[in-house]
Amino acid sequence: GRLQIAHALETRKLFDVEVDVCAPYVILPEHEPNGQLRKDRALVVDLGRVQLKSKLLDTRDTTESLNSLSRDDLESRMYDQFDIDLEALQAIVAGPGDDWQAARSSKQHSSHILQPMDVHLTLKKCITDKNTQMPVVKISGDLPELAIRVSDHKLKQVLKVVDSLPKPSPSKPAGPEVPSGSLFSAPR
């Protein structure tokens, strides 16, 4: 047990990651039945800011120091940990005359369906796949506040936008097309 863990800790690959990205916002405009875009109604999903940072553990542990650790402490060292922060995640429904860009920069706006919120996630990935007793990935999170503002009118607008999105045209099932008479065609 402990020798295998010590070996896994000694031979592990470390990933030191730090990413800070202003995430994109997605605009889903309503489409007319003829396929034309309506520029006065849209659903806007703003992904805010995304930060990802690895949390490196001290890798200078010796077998003797590992023997002094409790089972829980030992197990926690078997995971690489990544902190993921999503800041100012929000959703806006904009109708005729609404300024969705002003709503994006506001904490509270009548166009918000989902007011700007922050989410903190911790992702832990096991450093070995040989131990079937331990989960490969663990995810935990913290959502300090969730403010959803939905009315009948907003819900109808969202459904109109979603329902009007172009749908893929029905076509033949995907797959390689085999010319008749080729080596790969089925015998008759």
mmCIF file with all atom_site columns, N, CA and C in Angstrom, residues 65-119:
data_model
loop_
_atom_site.group_PDB
_atom_site.id
_atom_site.type_symbol
_atom_site.label_atom_id
_atom_site.label_alt_id
_atom_site.label_comp_id
_atom_site.label_asym_id
_atom_site.label_entity_id
_atom_site.label_seq_id
_atom_site.pdbx_PDB_ins_code
_atom_site.Cartn_x
_atom_site.Cartn_y
_atom_site.Cartn_z
_atom_site.occupancy
_atom_site.B_iso_or_equiv
_atom_site.pdbx_formal_charge
_atom_site.auth_seq_id
_atom_site.auth_comp_id
_atom_site.auth_asym_id
_atom_site.auth_atom_id
_atom_site.pdbx_PDB_model_num
ATOM 1   N N  . SER A 1 65  ? 8.365   9.823  5.835   1.00 0.00 ? 65  SER A N  1
ATOM 2   C CA . SER A 1 65  ? 7.390   10.876 6.135   1.00 0.00 ? 65  SER A CA 1
ATOM 3   C C  . SER A 1 65  ? 5.988   10.438 5.703   1.00 0.00 ? 65  SER A C  1
ATOM 4   N N  . LEU A 1 66  ? 5.885   9.632  4.662   1.00 0.00 ? 66  LEU A N  1
ATOM 5   C CA . LEU A 1 66  ? 4.581   9.128  4.227   1.00 0.00 ? 66  LEU A CA 1
ATOM 6   C C  . LEU A 1 66  ? 4.007   8.162  5.264   1.00 0.00 ? 66  LEU A C  1
ATOM 7   N N  . ASN A 1 67  ? 4.881   7.410  5.945   1.00 0.00 ? 67  ASN A N  1
ATOM 8   C CA . ASN A 1 67  ? 4.407   6.475  6.968   1.00 0.00 ? 67  ASN A CA 1
ATOM 9   C C  . ASN A 1 67  ? 3.751   7.194  8.138   1.00 0.00 ? 67  ASN A C  1
ATOM 10  N N  . SER A 1 68  ? 4.115   8.444  8.358   1.00 0.00 ? 68  SER A N  1
ATOM 11  C CA . SER A 1 68  ? 3.546   9.184  9.490   1.00 0.00 ? 68  SER A CA 1
ATOM 12  C C  . SER A 1 68  ? 2.210   9.848  9.145   1.00 0.00 ? 68  SER A C  1
ATOM 13  N N  . LEU A 1 69  ? 1.827   9.822  7.867   1.00 0.00 ? 69  LEU A N  1
ATOM 14  C CA . LEU A 1 69  ? 0.576   10.470 7.452   1.00 0.00 ? 69  LEU A CA 1
ATOM 15  C C  . LEU A 1 69  ? -0.629  9.571  7.714   1.00 0.00 ? 69  LEU A C  1
ATOM 16  N N  . SER A 1 70  ? -1.766  10.208 7.991   1.00 0.00 ? 70  SER A N  1
ATOM 17  C CA . SER A 1 70  ? -3.011  9.450  8.150   1.00 0.00 ? 70  SER A CA 1
ATOM 18  C C  . SER A 1 70  ? -3.461  8.964  6.771   1.00 0.00 ? 70  SER A C  1
ATOM 19  N N  . ARG A 1 71  ? -4.402  8.043  6.762   1.00 0.00 ? 71  ARG A N  1
ATOM 20  C CA . ARG A 1 71  ? -4.914  7.495  5.496   1.00 0.00 ? 71  ARG A CA 1
ATOM 21  C C  . ARG A 1 71  ? -5.534  8.600  4.625   1.00 0.00 ? 71  ARG A C  1
ATOM 22  N N  . ASP A 1 72  ? -6.287  9.525  5.252   1.00 0.00 ? 72  ASP A N  1
ATOM 23  C CA . ASP A 1 72  ? -6.913  10.620 4.497   1.00 0.00 ? 72  ASP A CA 1
ATOM 24  C C  . ASP A 1 72  ? -5.870  11.553 3.879   1.00 0.00 ? 72  ASP A C  1
ATOM 25  N N  . ASP A 1 73  ? -4.812  11.884 4.661   1.00 0.00 ? 73  ASP A N  1
ATOM 26  C CA . ASP A 1 73  ? -3.750  12.747 4.139   1.00 0.00 ? 73  ASP A CA 1
ATOM 27  C C  . ASP A 1 73  ? -3.016  12.057 2.991   1.00 0.00 ? 73  ASP A C  1
ATOM 28  N N  . LEU A 1 74  ? -2.786  10.774 3.162   1.00 0.00 ? 74  LEU A N  1
ATOM 29  C CA . LEU A 1 74  ? -2.105  9.995  2.129   1.00 0.00 ? 74  LEU A CA 1
ATOM 30  C C  . LEU A 1 74  ? -2.946  9.963  0.842   1.00 0.00 ? 74  LEU A C  1
ATOM 31  N N  . GLU A 1 75  ? -4.245  9.745  1.004   1.00 0.00 ? 75  GLU A N  1
ATOM 32  C CA . GLU A 1 75  ? -5.133  9.702  -0.158  1.00 0.00 ? 75  GLU A CA 1
ATOM 33  C C  . GLU A 1 75  ? -5.188  11.059 -0.859  1.00 0.00 ? 75  GLU A C  1
ATOM 34  N N  . SER A 1 76  ? -5.190  12.138 -0.096  1.00 0.00 ? 76  SER A N  1
ATOM 35  C CA . SER A 1 76  ? -5.265  13.468 -0.716  1.00 0.00 ? 76  SER A CA 1
ATOM 36  C C  . SER A 1 76  ? -4.022  13.767 -1.559  1.00 0.00 ? 76  SER A C  1
ATOM 37  N N  . ARG A 1 77  ? -2.889  13.162 -1.208  1.00 0.00 ? 77  ARG A N  1
ATOM 38  C CA . ARG A 1 77  ? -1.671  13.368 -2.004  1.00 0.00 ? 77  ARG A CA 1
ATOM 39  C C  . ARG A 1 77  ? -1.683  12.592 -3.313  1.00 0.00 ? 77  ARG A C  1
ATOM 40  N N  . MET A 1 78  ? -2.641  11.716 -3.475  1.00 0.00 ? 78  MET A N  1
ATOM 41  C CA . MET A 1 78  ? -2.746  10.916 -4.706  1.00 0.00 ? 78  MET A CA 1
ATOM 42  C C  . MET A 1 78  ? -3.509  11.657 -5.801  1.00 0.00 ? 78  MET A C  1
ATOM 43  N N  . TYR A 1 79  ? -3.830  12.915 -5.575  1.00 0.00 ? 79  TYR A N  1
ATOM 44  C CA . TYR A 1 79  ? -4.599  13.686 -6.547  1.00 0.00 ? 79  TYR A CA 1
ATOM 45  C C  . TYR A 1 79  ? -3.881  14.975 -6.922  1.00 0.00 ? 79  TYR A C  1
ATOM 46  N N  . ASP A 1 80  ? -3.855  15.260 -8.237  1.00 0.00 ? 80  ASP A N  1
ATOM 47  C CA . ASP A 1 80  ? -3.470  16.586 -8.709  1.00 0.00 ? 80  ASP A CA 1
ATOM 48  C C  . ASP A 1 80  ? -4.703  17.459 -8.546  1.00 0.00 ? 80  ASP A C  1
ATOM 49  N N  . GLN A 1 81  ? -4.525  18.664 -8.055  1.00 0.00 ? 81  GLN A N  1
ATOM 50  C CA . GLN A 1 81  ? -5.673  19.535 -7.798  1.00 0.00 ? 81  GLN A CA 1
ATOM 51  C C  . GLN A 1 81  ? -5.611  20.764 -8.686  1.00 0.00 ? 81  GLN A C  1
ATOM 52  N N  . PHE A 1 82  ? -6.764  21.123 -9.240  1.00 0.00 ? 82  PHE A N  1
ATOM 53  C CA . PHE A 1 82  ? -6.895  22.304 -10.082 1.00 0.00 ? 82  PHE A CA 1
ATOM 54  C C  . PHE A 1 82  ? -8.057  23.142 -9.565  1.00 0.00 ? 82  PHE A C  1
ATOM 55  N N  . ASP A 1 83  ? -7.804  24.429 -9.341  1.00 0.00 ? 83  ASP A N  1
ATOM 56  C CA . ASP A 1 83  ? -8.860  25.351 -8.934  1.00 0.00 ? 83  ASP A CA 1
ATOM 57  C C  . ASP A 1 83  ? -9.375  26.066 -10.176 1.00 0.00 ? 83  ASP A C  1
ATOM 58  N N  . ILE A 1 84  ? -10.697 26.075 -10.341 1.00 0.00 ? 84  ILE A N  1
ATOM 59  C CA . ILE A 1 84  ? -11.331 26.709 -11.498 1.00 0.00 ? 84  ILE A CA 1
ATOM 60  C C  . ILE A 1 84  ? -12.302 27.755 -10.967 1.00 0.00 ? 84  ILE A C  1
ATOM 61  N N  . ASP A 1 85  ? -12.100 28.997 -11.373 1.00 0.00 ? 85  ASP A N  1
ATOM 62  C CA . ASP A 1 85  ? -12.991 30.081 -10.966 1.00 0.00 ? 85  ASP A CA 1
ATOM 63  C C  . ASP A 1 85  ? -13.679 30.648 -12.203 1.00 0.00 ? 85  ASP A C  1
ATOM 64  N N  . LEU A 1 86  ? -14.995 30.700 -12.148 1.00 0.00 ? 86  LEU A N  1
ATOM 65  C CA . LEU A 1 86  ? -15.789 31.341 -13.189 1.00 0.00 ? 86  LEU A CA 1
ATOM 66  C C  . LEU A 1 86  ? -16.369 32.593 -12.560 1.00 0.00 ? 86  LEU A C  1
ATOM 67  N N  . GLU A 1 87  ? -16.042 33.747 -13.126 1.00 0.00 ? 87  GLU A N  1
ATOM 68  C CA . GLU A 1 87  ? -16.502 35.015 -12.557 1.00 0.00 ? 87  GLU A CA 1
ATOM 69  C C  . GLU A 1 87  ? -17.440 35.707 -13.537 1.00 0.00 ? 87  GLU A C  1
ATOM 70  N N  . ALA A 1 88  ? -18.497 36.279 -13.002 1.00 0.00 ? 88  ALA A N  1
ATOM 71  C CA . ALA A 1 88  ? -19.460 37.089 -13.763 1.00 0.00 ? 88  ALA A CA 1
ATOM 72  C C  . ALA A 1 88  ? -20.153 36.304 -14.882 1.00 0.00 ? 88  ALA A C  1
ATOM 73  N N  . LEU A 1 89  ? -20.451 35.059 -14.623 1.00 0.00 ? 89  LEU A N  1
ATOM 74  C CA . LEU A 1 89  ? -21.229 34.239 -15.549 1.00 0.00 ? 89  LEU A CA 1
ATOM 75  C C  . LEU A 1 89  ? -22.662 34.762 -15.526 1.00 0.00 ? 89  LEU A C  1
ATOM 76  N N  . GLN A 1 90  ? -23.277 35.009 -16.707 1.00 0.00 ? 90  GLN A N  1
ATOM 77  C CA . GLN A 1 90  ? -24.618 35.589 -16.737 1.00 0.00 ? 90  GLN A CA 1
ATOM 78  C C  . GLN A 1 90  ? -25.353 35.244 -18.022 1.00 0.00 ? 90  GLN A C  1
ATOM 79  N N  . ALA A 1 91  ? -26.686 35.365 -17.975 1.00 0.00 ? 91  ALA A N  1
ATOM 80  C CA . ALA A 1 91  ? -27.519 35.153 -19.156 1.00 0.00 ? 91  ALA A CA 1
ATOM 81  C C  . ALA A 1 91  ? -28.530 36.296 -19.240 1.00 0.00 ? 91  ALA A C  1
ATOM 82  N N  . ILE A 1 92  ? -28.707 36.793 -20.465 1.00 0.00 ? 92  ILE A N  1
ATOM 83  C CA . ILE A 1 92  ? -29.549 37.960 -20.703 1.00 0.00 ? 92  ILE A CA 1
ATOM 84  C C  . ILE A 1 92  ? -30.490 37.653 -21.858 1.00 0.00 ? 92  ILE A C  1
ATOM 85  N N  . VAL A 1 93  ? -31.739 38.053 -21.725 1.00 0.00 ? 93  VAL A N  1
ATOM 86  C CA . VAL A 1 93  ? -32.659 37.971 -22.852 1.00 0.00 ? 93  VAL A CA 1
ATOM 87  C C  . VAL A 1 93  ? -32.976 39.411 -23.246 1.00 0.00 ? 93  VAL A C  1
ATOM 88  N N  . ALA A 1 94  ? -32.717 39.709 -24.508 1.00 0.00 ? 94  ALA A N  1
ATOM 89  C CA . ALA A 1 94  ? -32.894 41.075 -24.989 1.00 0.00 ? 94  ALA A CA 1
ATOM 90  C C  . ALA A 1 94  ? -33.999 41.115 -26.031 1.00 0.00 ? 94  ALA A C  1
ATOM 91  N N  . GLY A 1 95  ? -34.956 41.971 -25.785 1.00 0.00 ? 95  GLY A N  1
ATOM 92  C CA . GLY A 1 95  ? -36.055 42.169 -26.726 1.00 0.00 ? 95  GLY A CA 1
ATOM 93  C C  . GLY A 1 95  ? -35.894 43.498 -27.435 1.00 0.00 ? 95  GLY A C  1
ATOM 94  N N  . PRO A 1 96  ? -36.883 43.879 -28.239 1.00 0.00 ? 96  PRO A N  1
ATOM 95  C CA . PRO A 1 96  ? -36.814 45.162 -28.950 1.00 0.00 ? 96  PRO A CA 1
ATOM 96  C C  . PRO A 1 96  ? -36.605 46.317 -27.974 1.00 0.00 ? 96  PRO A C  1
ATOM 97  N N  . GLY A 1 97  ? -35.621 47.143 -28.257 1.00 0.00 ? 97  GLY A N  1
ATOM 98  C CA . GLY A 1 97  ? -35.339 48.312 -27.432 1.00 0.00 ? 97  GLY A CA 1
ATOM 99  C C  . GLY A 1 97  ? -34.450 48.042 -26.232 1.00 0.00 ? 97  GLY A C  1
ATOM 100 N N  . ASP A 1 98  ? -34.136 46.784 -25.936 1.00 0.00 ? 98  ASP A N  1
ATOM 101 C CA . ASP A 1 98  ? -33.262 46.471 -24.803 1.00 0.00 ? 98  ASP A CA 1
ATOM 102 C C  . ASP A 1 98  ? -31.803 46.631 -25.196 1.00 0.00 ? 98  ASP A C  1
ATOM 103 N N  . ASP A 1 99  ? -31.008 47.148 -24.291 1.00 0.00 ? 99  ASP A N  1
ATOM 104 C CA . ASP A 1 99  ? -29.572 47.311 -24.525 1.00 0.00 ? 99  ASP A CA 1
ATOM 105 C C  . ASP A 1 99  ? -28.840 46.199 -23.774 1.00 0.00 ? 99  ASP A C  1
ATOM 106 N N  . TRP A 1 100 ? -28.607 45.073 -24.457 1.00 0.00 ? 100 TRP A N  1
ATOM 107 C CA . TRP A 1 100 ? -27.984 43.929 -23.790 1.00 0.00 ? 100 TRP A CA 1
ATOM 108 C C  . TRP A 1 100 ? -26.541 44.228 -23.397 1.00 0.00 ? 100 TRP A C  1
ATOM 109 N N  . GLN A 1 101 ? -25.870 45.129 -24.128 1.00 0.00 ? 101 GLN A N  1
ATOM 110 C CA . GLN A 1 101 ? -24.488 45.461 -23.765 1.00 0.00 ? 101 GLN A CA 1
ATOM 111 C C  . GLN A 1 101 ? -24.443 46.208 -22.433 1.00 0.00 ? 101 GLN A C  1
ATOM 112 N N  . ALA A 1 102 ? -25.429 47.064 -22.193 1.00 0.00 ? 102 ALA A N  1
ATOM 113 C CA . ALA A 1 102 ? -25.506 47.747 -20.892 1.00 0.00 ? 102 ALA A CA 1
ATOM 114 C C  . ALA A 1 102 ? -25.833 46.731 -19.803 1.00 0.00 ? 102 ALA A C  1
ATOM 115 N N  . ALA A 1 103 ? -26.695 45.763 -20.116 1.00 0.00 ? 103 ALA A N  1
ATOM 116 C CA . ALA A 1 103 ? -27.047 44.725 -19.144 1.00 0.00 ? 103 ALA A CA 1
ATOM 117 C C  . ALA A 1 103 ? -25.830 43.884 -18.781 1.00 0.00 ? 103 ALA A C  1
ATOM 118 N N  . ARG A 1 104 ? -24.948 43.604 -19.751 1.00 0.00 ? 104 ARG A N  1
ATOM 119 C CA . ARG A 1 104 ? -23.739 42.808 -19.484 1.00 0.00 ? 104 ARG A CA 1
ATOM 120 C C  . ARG A 1 104 ? -22.839 43.478 -18.457 1.00 0.00 ? 104 ARG A C  1
ATOM 121 N N  . SER A 1 105 ? -22.789 44.796 -18.461 1.00 0.00 ? 105 SER A N  1
ATOM 122 C CA . SER A 1 105 ? -21.882 45.492 -17.535 1.00 0.00 ? 105 SER A CA 1
ATOM 123 C C  . SER A 1 105 ? -22.581 45.873 -16.235 1.00 0.00 ? 105 SER A C  1
ATOM 124 N N  . SER A 1 106 ? -23.842 45.470 -16.074 1.00 0.00 ? 106 SER A N  1
ATOM 125 C CA . SER A 1 106 ? -24.600 45.798 -14.873 1.00 0.00 ? 106 SER A CA 1
ATOM 126 C C  . SER A 1 106 ? -24.748 44.571 -13.974 1.00 0.00 ? 106 SER A C  1
ATOM 127 N N  . LYS A 1 107 ? -24.748 44.793 -12.657 1.00 0.00 ? 107 LYS A N  1
ATOM 128 C CA . LYS A 1 107 ? -24.953 43.695 -11.707 1.00 0.00 ? 107 LYS A CA 1
ATOM 129 C C  . LYS A 1 107 ? -26.414 43.248 -11.695 1.00 0.00 ? 107 LYS A C  1
ATOM 130 N N  . GLN A 1 108 ? -27.323 44.205 -11.836 1.00 0.00 ? 108 GLN A N  1
ATOM 131 C CA . GLN A 1 108 ? -28.753 43.908 -11.871 1.00 0.00 ? 108 GLN A CA 1
ATOM 132 C C  . GLN A 1 108 ? -29.370 44.703 -13.010 1.00 0.00 ? 108 GLN A C  1
ATOM 133 N N  . HIS A 1 109 ? -30.063 44.002 -13.875 1.00 0.00 ? 109 HIS A N  1
ATOM 134 C CA . HIS A 1 109 ? -30.722 44.661 -15.004 1.00 0.00 ? 109 HIS A CA 1
ATOM 135 C C  . HIS A 1 109 ? -32.000 43.901 -15.294 1.00 0.00 ? 109 HIS A C  1
ATOM 136 N N  . SER A 1 110 ? -32.991 44.599 -15.777 1.00 0.00 ? 110 SER A N  1
ATOM 137 C CA . SER A 1 110 ? -34.277 43.953 -16.045 1.00 0.00 ? 110 SER A CA 1
ATOM 138 C C  . SER A 1 110 ? -34.167 42.874 -17.120 1.00 0.00 ? 110 SER A C  1
ATOM 139 N N  . SER A 1 111 ? -33.128 42.896 -17.935 1.00 0.00 ? 111 SER A N  1
ATOM 140 C CA . SER A 1 111 ? -32.951 41.896 -18.998 1.00 0.00 ? 111 SER A CA 1
ATOM 141 C C  . SER A 1 111 ? -32.282 40.613 -18.522 1.00 0.00 ? 111 SER A C  1
ATOM 142 N N  . HIS A 1 112 ? -31.744 40.629 -17.311 1.00 0.00 ? 112 HIS A N  1
ATOM 143 C CA . HIS A 1 112 ? -31.064 39.432 -16.804 1.00 0.00 ? 112 HIS A CA 1
ATOM 144 C C  . HIS A 1 112 ? -32.047 38.295 -16.552 1.00 0.00 ? 112 HIS A C  1
ATOM 145 N N  . ILE A 1 113 ? -31.672 37.111 -17.008 1.00 0.00 ? 113 ILE A N  1
ATOM 146 C CA . ILE A 1 113 ? -32.352 35.889 -16.588 1.00 0.00 ? 113 ILE A CA 1
ATOM 147 C C  . ILE A 1 113 ? -31.532 35.293 -15.450 1.00 0.00 ? 113 ILE A C  1
ATOM 148 N N  . LEU A 1 114 ? -30.232 35.287 -15.653 1.00 0.00 ? 114 LEU A N  1
ATOM 149 C CA . LEU A 1 114 ? -29.285 34.826 -14.654 1.00 0.00 ? 114 LEU A CA 1
ATOM 150 C C  . LEU A 1 114 ? -28.362 36.001 -14.357 1.00 0.00 ? 114 LEU A C  1
ATOM 151 N N  . GLN A 1 115 ? -28.475 36.535 -13.139 1.00 0.00 ? 115 GLN A N  1
ATOM 152 C CA . GLN A 1 115 ? -27.636 37.670 -12.772 1.00 0.00 ? 115 GLN A CA 1
ATOM 153 C C  . GLN A 1 115 ? -26.189 37.213 -12.661 1.00 0.00 ? 115 GLN A C  1
ATOM 154 N N  . PRO A 1 116 ? -25.233 38.149 -12.857 1.00 0.00 ? 116 PRO A N  1
ATOM 155 C CA . PRO A 1 116 ? -23.819 37.758 -12.792 1.00 0.00 ? 116 PRO A CA 1
ATOM 156 C C  . PRO A 1 116 ? -23.518 37.011 -11.494 1.00 0.00 ? 116 PRO A C  1
ATOM 157 N N  . MET A 1 117 ? -22.841 35.875 -11.661 1.00 0.00 ? 117 MET A N  1
ATOM 158 C CA . MET A 1 117 ? -22.516 35.055 -10.496 1.00 0.00 ? 117 MET A CA 1
ATOM 159 C C  . MET A 1 117 ? -21.117 34.494 -10.642 1.00 0.00 ? 117 MET A C  1
ATOM 160 N N  . ASP A 1 118 ? -20.559 34.113 -9.514  1.00 0.00 ? 118 ASP A N  1
ATOM 161 C CA . ASP A 1 118 ? -19.237 33.499 -9.475  1.00 0.00 ? 118 ASP A CA 1
ATOM 162 C C  . ASP A 1 118 ? -19.393 32.051 -9.038  1.00 0.00 ? 118 ASP A C  1
ATOM 163 N N  . VAL A 1 119 ? -18.578 31.187 -9.609  1.00 0.00 ? 119 VAL A N  1
ATOM 164 C CA . VAL A 1 119 ? -18.575 29.767 -9.260  1.00 0.00 ? 119 VAL A CA 1
ATOM 165 C C  . VAL A 1 119 ? -17.128 29.355 -9.035  1.00 0.00 ? 119 VAL A C  1
#
